[in-house]
Amino acid sequence: MLLVPRVVLAQWPTLAVADDMRKVAKPAASARMQALHADHAEPLSRFLLRLTWGERHLAEDLLQDTMLQAWRHLDRLPTEPEAVRRWLFTVARRIAIDAARARQARPTEVGIADITQLPEGADTAEGVVAAQTVRRALPKLTPAHRAVLIELYFLGRSTDEAAARLGIPEGTVKSRAFYALRALRAAIGPTDAG
């Protein structure tokens, strides 16, 4: 299982960007890096896949970061195969821990969803009970208050439109709506939500 394309491995020595990169420009260093990848990439990938709870793309990113660290510290890596493997697994574990901490510190990323396509979250039974409660309380209001509430909330008209339909000033519509809602609350009485 080769997670980093051979082309990239072959180009590593030519990607010299800083002093660390110049160390890899030697053919022996390039061959050692290719051997490290060939020997340890698959076990590291399986290890990182377990650490990332099966998120393959994240595990591949972490493997690449681990190999990048090996490349940067190639001159300091141990020469014994088991010591190199221990070093790589330690670096991989630390990189995975750092990545997990970074994800926890950052808010969860969410995609932009079209909320117009989502179903309504309101409970239908609760809506029916609320409508029935308001219907029972409306007759307890004065006719002027009831007319304003019907125009504004049931028919969905603006205060300007309601004023024109009822033949009263807009300020009066606003005032009556305020006192009508207050009277409606009193007529309904205490609720569990309040």
PDB file of C-alpha atoms in Angstrom:
ATOM      1  CA  MET A   1       0.000   0.000   0.000  1.00  0.00           C
ATOM      2  CA  LEU A   2       1.758   3.125  -1.238  1.00  0.00           C
ATOM      3  CA  LEU A   3      -0.006   6.250   0.005  1.00  0.00           C
ATOM      4  CA  VAL A   4       2.455   8.804  -1.364  1.00  0.00           C
ATOM      5  CA  PRO A   5       2.872   8.530  -5.125  1.00  0.00           C
ATOM      6  CA  ARG A   6       6.310   7.470  -6.324  1.00  0.00           C
ATOM      7  CA  VAL A   7       6.525  10.676  -8.343  1.00  0.00           C
ATOM      8  CA  VAL A   8       6.339  12.729  -5.150  1.00  0.00           C
ATOM      9  CA  LEU A   9       8.940  10.533  -3.464  1.00  0.00           C
ATOM     10  CA  ALA A  10      11.227  10.951  -6.453  1.00  0.00           C
ATOM     11  CA  GLN A  11      10.738  14.741  -6.380  1.00  0.00           C
ATOM     12  CA  TRP A  12      11.430  15.200  -2.667  1.00  0.00           C
ATOM     13  CA  PRO A  13      15.098  16.012  -3.218  1.00  0.00           C
ATOM     14  CA  THR A  14      14.223  18.665  -5.837  1.00  0.00           C
ATOM     15  CA  LEU A  15      11.724  20.451  -3.588  1.00  0.00           C
ATOM     16  CA  ALA A  16      14.487  22.207  -1.656  1.00  0.00           C
ATOM     17  CA  VAL A  17      12.878  25.164   0.090  1.00  0.00           C
ATOM     18  CA  ALA A  18      14.935  25.643   3.251  1.00  0.00           C
ATOM     19  CA  ASP A  19      18.161  24.386   4.779  1.00  0.00           C
ATOM     20  CA  ASP A  20      16.403  21.191   5.899  1.00  0.00           C
ATOM     21  CA  MET A  21      15.537  20.432   2.299  1.00  0.00           C
ATOM     22  CA  ARG A  22      19.148  20.693   1.130  1.00  0.00           C
ATOM     23  CA  LYS A  23      20.129  17.768   3.358  1.00  0.00           C
ATOM     24  CA  VAL A  24      17.885  15.471   1.315  1.00  0.00           C
ATOM     25  CA  ALA A  25      19.377  16.501  -2.000  1.00  0.00           C
ATOM     26  CA  LYS A  26      21.967  13.736  -1.719  1.00  0.00           C
ATOM     27  CA  PRO A  27      21.133  10.488  -3.547  1.00  0.00           C
ATOM     28  CA  ALA A  28      21.813   8.405  -0.436  1.00  0.00           C
ATOM     29  CA  ALA A  29      19.313  10.433   1.570  1.00  0.00           C
ATOM     30  CA  SER A  30      16.717  10.073  -1.163  1.00  0.00           C
ATOM     31  CA  ALA A  31      17.223   6.325  -1.265  1.00  0.00           C
ATOM     32  CA  ARG A  32      16.956   6.114   2.541  1.00  0.00           C
ATOM     33  CA  MET A  33      13.695   8.074   2.521  1.00  0.00           C
ATOM     34  CA  GLN A  34      12.245   5.815  -0.152  1.00  0.00           C
ATOM     35  CA  ALA A  35      13.297   2.764   1.864  1.00  0.00           C
ATOM     36  CA  LEU A  36      11.754   4.212   5.040  1.00  0.00           C
ATOM     37  CA  HIS A  37       8.501   4.797   3.225  1.00  0.00           C
ATOM     38  CA  ALA A  38       8.492   1.364   1.634  1.00  0.00           C
ATOM     39  CA  ASP A  39       9.223  -0.379   4.957  1.00  0.00           C
ATOM     40  CA  HIS A  40       7.038   1.614   7.332  1.00  0.00           C
ATOM     41  CA  ALA A  41       4.220   3.369   5.435  1.00  0.00           C
ATOM     42  CA  GLU A  42       1.763   0.480   5.536  1.00  0.00           C
ATOM     43  CA  PRO A  43       2.069  -0.336   9.275  1.00  0.00           C
ATOM     44  CA  LEU A  44       1.996   3.383  10.104  1.00  0.00           C
ATOM     45  CA  SER A  45      -1.091   3.824   7.962  1.00  0.00           C
ATOM     46  CA  ARG A  46      -2.913   1.011   9.779  1.00  0.00           C
ATOM     47  CA  PHE A  47      -1.865   2.477  13.136  1.00  0.00           C
ATOM     48  CA  LEU A  48      -3.066   5.957  12.181  1.00  0.00           C
ATOM     49  CA  LEU A  49      -6.305   4.559  10.773  1.00  0.00           C
ATOM     50  CA  ARG A  50      -7.066   3.112  14.215  1.00  0.00           C
ATOM     51  CA  LEU A  51      -6.151   6.387  15.923  1.00  0.00           C
ATOM     52  CA  THR A  52      -8.463   8.359  13.613  1.00  0.00           C
ATOM     53  CA  TRP A  53     -11.409   5.983  14.119  1.00  0.00           C
ATOM     54  CA  GLY A  54     -11.332   4.848  10.487  1.00  0.00           C
ATOM     55  CA  GLU A  55     -11.090   8.253   8.808  1.00  0.00           C
ATOM     56  CA  ARG A  56      -8.898   7.238   5.893  1.00  0.00           C
ATOM     57  CA  HIS A  57      -8.225  10.744   4.548  1.00  0.00           C
ATOM     58  CA  LEU A  58      -7.177  12.018   7.951  1.00  0.00           C
ATOM     59  CA  ALA A  59      -4.949   8.977   8.483  1.00  0.00           C
ATOM     60  CA  GLU A  60      -3.281   9.596   5.110  1.00  0.00           C
ATOM     61  CA  ASP A  61      -2.698  13.253   6.010  1.00  0.00           C
ATOM     62  CA  LEU A  62      -1.140  12.230   9.320  1.00  0.00           C
ATOM     63  CA  LEU A  63       1.042   9.650   7.583  1.00  0.00           C
ATOM     64  CA  GLN A  64       2.251  12.310   5.201  1.00  0.00           C
ATOM     65  CA  ASP A  65       3.045  14.633   8.127  1.00  0.00           C
ATOM     66  CA  THR A  66       4.921  11.798   9.836  1.00  0.00           C
ATOM     67  CA  MET A  67       6.976  11.094   6.725  1.00  0.00           C
ATOM     68  CA  LEU A  68       7.652  14.804   6.369  1.00  0.00           C
ATOM     69  CA  GLN A  69       9.036  14.865   9.917  1.00  0.00           C
ATOM     70  CA  ALA A  70      11.206  11.849   9.086  1.00  0.00           C
ATOM     71  CA  TRP A  71      12.453  13.656   6.004  1.00  0.00           C
ATOM     72  CA  ARG A  72      13.277  16.796   7.970  1.00  0.00           C
ATOM     73  CA  HIS A  73      15.165  14.801  10.621  1.00  0.00           C
ATOM     74  CA  LEU A  74      16.644  12.188   8.328  1.00  0.00           C
ATOM     75  CA  ASP A  75      20.189  12.885   9.518  1.00  0.00           C
ATOM     76  CA  ARG A  76      19.142  12.326  13.155  1.00  0.00           C
ATOM     77  CA  LEU A  77      17.133   9.139  12.649  1.00  0.00           C
ATOM     78  CA  PRO A  78      18.519   5.980  14.240  1.00  0.00           C
ATOM     79  CA  THR A  79      20.111   3.458  11.912  1.00  0.00           C
ATOM     80  CA  GLU A  80      18.559   0.318  13.437  1.00  0.00           C
ATOM     81  CA  PRO A  81      15.241  -0.669  11.799  1.00  0.00           C
ATOM     82  CA  GLU A  82      13.390  -1.242  15.106  1.00  0.00           C
ATOM     83  CA  ALA A  83      14.582   2.066  16.538  1.00  0.00           C
ATOM     84  CA  VAL A  84      13.431   3.868  13.374  1.00  0.00           C
ATOM     85  CA  ARG A  85      10.024   2.163  13.593  1.00  0.00           C
ATOM     86  CA  ARG A  86       9.643   3.191  17.256  1.00  0.00           C
ATOM     87  CA  TRP A  87      10.605   6.767  16.347  1.00  0.00           C
ATOM     88  CA  LEU A  88       8.102   6.884  13.466  1.00  0.00           C
ATOM     89  CA  PHE A  89       5.262   5.464  15.577  1.00  0.00           C
ATOM     90  CA  THR A  90       6.008   7.943  18.372  1.00  0.00           C
ATOM     91  CA  VAL A  91       6.015  10.857  15.939  1.00  0.00           C
ATOM     92  CA  ALA A  92       2.823   9.583  14.279  1.00  0.00           C
ATOM     93  CA  ARG A  93       1.055   9.269  17.644  1.00  0.00           C
ATOM     94  CA  ARG A  94       2.108  12.784  18.663  1.00  0.00           C
ATOM     95  CA  ILE A  95       0.986  14.245  15.337  1.00  0.00           C
ATOM     96  CA  ALA A  96      -2.372  12.452  15.682  1.00  0.00           C
ATOM     97  CA  ILE A  97      -2.806  13.834  19.201  1.00  0.00           C
ATOM     98  CA  ASP A  98      -1.966  17.354  18.017  1.00  0.00           C
ATOM     99  CA  ALA A  99      -4.456  17.037  15.156  1.00  0.00           C
ATOM    100  CA  ALA A 100      -7.195  15.836  17.526  1.00  0.00           C
ATOM    101  CA  ARG A 101      -6.524  18.739  19.872  1.00  0.00           C
ATOM    102  CA  ALA A 102      -6.621  21.188  16.978  1.00  0.00           C
ATOM    103  CA  ARG A 103      -9.986  19.814  15.843  1.00  0.00           C
ATOM    104  CA  GLN A 104     -11.391  20.183  19.377  1.00  0.00           C
ATOM    105  CA  ALA A 105     -10.190  23.772  19.650  1.00  0.00           C
ATOM    106  CA  ARG A 106     -11.719  24.720  16.310  1.00  0.00           C
ATOM    107  CA  PRO A 107     -15.510  24.945  15.921  1.00  0.00           C
ATOM    108  CA  THR A 108     -17.115  22.089  14.063  1.00  0.00           C
ATOM    109  CA  GLU A 109     -17.206  22.657  10.345  1.00  0.00           C
ATOM    110  CA  VAL A 110     -20.656  22.510   8.832  1.00  0.00           C
ATOM    111  CA  GLY A 111     -21.701  22.538   5.247  1.00  0.00           C
ATOM    112  CA  ILE A 112     -24.170  25.068   3.999  1.00  0.00           C
ATOM    113  CA  ALA A 113     -27.491  23.310   3.775  1.00  0.00           C
ATOM    114  CA  ASP A 114     -30.608  24.573   2.069  1.00  0.00           C
ATOM    115  CA  ILE A 115     -32.853  24.970   5.091  1.00  0.00           C
ATOM    116  CA  THR A 116     -35.896  25.532   2.905  1.00  0.00           C
ATOM    117  CA  GLN A 117     -35.763  21.820   2.054  1.00  0.00           C
ATOM    118  CA  LEU A 118     -35.685  20.676   5.679  1.00  0.00           C
ATOM    119  CA  PRO A 119     -38.951  19.545   7.287  1.00  0.00           C
ATOM    120  CA  GLU A 120     -40.484  21.709   9.953  1.00  0.00           C
ATOM    121  CA  GLY A 121     -39.234  20.831  13.410  1.00  0.00           C
ATOM    122  CA  ALA A 122     -42.387  21.913  15.226  1.00  0.00           C
ATOM    123  CA  ASP A 123     -44.515  19.261  16.823  1.00  0.00           C
ATOM    124  CA  THR A 124     -47.882  19.051  15.043  1.00  0.00           C
ATOM    125  CA  ALA A 125     -49.765  18.018  18.147  1.00  0.00           C
ATOM    126  CA  GLU A 126     -48.310  20.931  20.079  1.00  0.00           C
ATOM    127  CA  GLY A 127     -49.366  23.317  17.305  1.00  0.00           C
ATOM    128  CA  VAL A 128     -52.901  21.965  17.334  1.00  0.00           C
ATOM    129  CA  VAL A 129     -53.155  22.372  21.116  1.00  0.00           C
ATOM    130  CA  ALA A 130     -51.796  25.925  20.919  1.00  0.00           C
ATOM    131  CA  ALA A 131     -54.253  26.878  18.155  1.00  0.00           C
ATOM    132  CA  GLN A 132     -57.167  25.377  20.091  1.00  0.00           C
ATOM    133  CA  THR A 133     -56.125  27.261  23.240  1.00  0.00           C
ATOM    134  CA  VAL A 134     -55.997  30.581  21.356  1.00  0.00           C
ATOM    135  CA  ARG A 135     -59.383  29.888  19.712  1.00  0.00           C
ATOM    136  CA  ARG A 136     -60.965  29.315  23.115  1.00  0.00           C
ATOM    137  CA  ALA A 137     -59.402  32.500  24.531  1.00  0.00           C
ATOM    138  CA  LEU A 138     -60.250  34.840  21.624  1.00  0.00           C
ATOM    139  CA  PRO A 139     -63.982  35.200  22.466  1.00  0.00           C
ATOM    140  CA  LYS A 140     -62.956  36.451  25.931  1.00  0.00           C
ATOM    141  CA  LEU A 141     -61.329  39.554  24.351  1.00  0.00           C
ATOM    142  CA  THR A 142     -63.119  42.763  23.421  1.00  0.00           C
ATOM    143  CA  PRO A 143     -64.251  42.979  19.765  1.00  0.00           C
ATOM    144  CA  ALA A 144     -61.719  45.777  19.059  1.00  0.00           C
ATOM    145  CA  HIS A 145     -58.797  43.752  20.448  1.00  0.00           C
ATOM    146  CA  ARG A 146     -59.970  40.597  18.674  1.00  0.00           C
ATOM    147  CA  ALA A 147     -60.244  42.419  15.313  1.00  0.00           C
ATOM    148  CA  VAL A 148     -56.685  43.776  15.576  1.00  0.00           C
ATOM    149  CA  LEU A 149     -55.228  40.352  16.464  1.00  0.00           C
ATOM    150  CA  ILE A 150     -57.088  38.677  13.602  1.00  0.00           C
ATOM    151  CA  GLU A 151     -55.841  41.267  11.112  1.00  0.00           C
ATOM    152  CA  LEU A 152     -52.221  41.159  12.284  1.00  0.00           C
ATOM    153  CA  TYR A 153     -51.616  37.539  13.278  1.00  0.00           C
ATOM    154  CA  PHE A 154     -54.215  35.397  11.543  1.00  0.00           C
ATOM    155  CA  LEU A 155     -54.422  37.287   8.235  1.00  0.00           C
ATOM    156  CA  GLY A 156     -50.764  38.383   8.323  1.00  0.00           C
ATOM    157  CA  ARG A 157     -51.339  42.022   7.484  1.00  0.00           C
ATOM    158  CA  SER A 158     -48.961  44.831   8.396  1.00  0.00           C
ATOM    159  CA  THR A 159     -49.987  47.496  10.934  1.00  0.00           C
ATOM    160  CA  ASP A 160     -50.488  49.941   8.069  1.00  0.00           C
ATOM    161  CA  GLU A 161     -52.777  47.525   6.180  1.00  0.00           C
ATOM    162  CA  ALA A 162     -54.700  46.610   9.340  1.00  0.00           C
ATOM    163  CA  ALA A 163     -55.210  50.318  10.128  1.00  0.00           C
ATOM    164  CA  ALA A 164     -56.623  50.927   6.642  1.00  0.00           C
ATOM    165  CA  ARG A 165     -58.962  47.890   6.849  1.00  0.00           C
ATOM    166  CA  LEU A 166     -60.193  48.736  10.352  1.00  0.00           C
ATOM    167  CA  GLY A 167     -60.418  52.478   9.681  1.00  0.00           C
ATOM    168  CA  ILE A 168     -58.265  53.507  12.665  1.00  0.00           C
ATOM    169  CA  PRO A 169     -54.831  55.155  12.933  1.00  0.00           C
ATOM    170  CA  GLU A 170     -51.728  52.946  12.764  1.00  0.00           C
ATOM    171  CA  GLY A 171     -50.665  53.969  16.275  1.00  0.00           C
ATOM    172  CA  THR A 172     -54.004  52.753  17.595  1.00  0.00           C
ATOM    173  CA  VAL A 173     -53.476  49.391  15.875  1.00  0.00           C
ATOM    174  CA  LYS A 174     -50.090  49.041  17.583  1.00  0.00           C
ATOM    175  CA  SER A 175     -51.499  50.022  20.967  1.00  0.00           C
ATOM    176  CA  ARG A 176     -54.493  47.676  20.645  1.00  0.00           C
ATOM    177  CA  ALA A 177     -52.218  44.836  19.537  1.00  0.00           C
ATOM    178  CA  PHE A 178     -50.063  45.305  22.643  1.00  0.00           C
ATOM    179  CA  TYR A 179     -53.043  45.338  25.017  1.00  0.00           C
ATOM    180  CA  ALA A 180     -54.808  42.556  23.093  1.00  0.00           C
ATOM    181  CA  LEU A 181     -51.805  40.249  23.473  1.00  0.00           C
ATOM    182  CA  ARG A 182     -51.622  41.074  27.152  1.00  0.00           C
ATOM    183  CA  ALA A 183     -55.347  40.298  27.568  1.00  0.00           C
ATOM    184  CA  LEU A 184     -54.970  37.086  25.534  1.00  0.00           C
ATOM    185  CA  ARG A 185     -52.139  35.936  27.824  1.00  0.00           C
ATOM    186  CA  ALA A 186     -54.331  36.609  30.845  1.00  0.00           C
ATOM    187  CA  ALA A 187     -57.266  34.751  29.251  1.00  0.00           C
ATOM    188  CA  ILE A 188     -55.124  31.702  28.478  1.00  0.00           C
ATOM    189  CA  GLY A 189     -53.665  31.624  31.970  1.00  0.00           C
ATOM    190  CA  PRO A 190     -50.406  30.071  33.159  1.00  0.00           C
ATOM    191  CA  THR A 191     -48.759  27.520  30.881  1.00  0.00           C
ATOM    192  CA  ASP A 192     -46.076  24.887  31.448  1.00  0.00           C
ATOM    193  CA  ALA A 193     -43.653  26.721  29.107  1.00  0.00           C
ATOM    194  CA  GLY A 194     -43.772  30.000  31.039  1.00  0.00           C
TER     195      GLY A 194
END
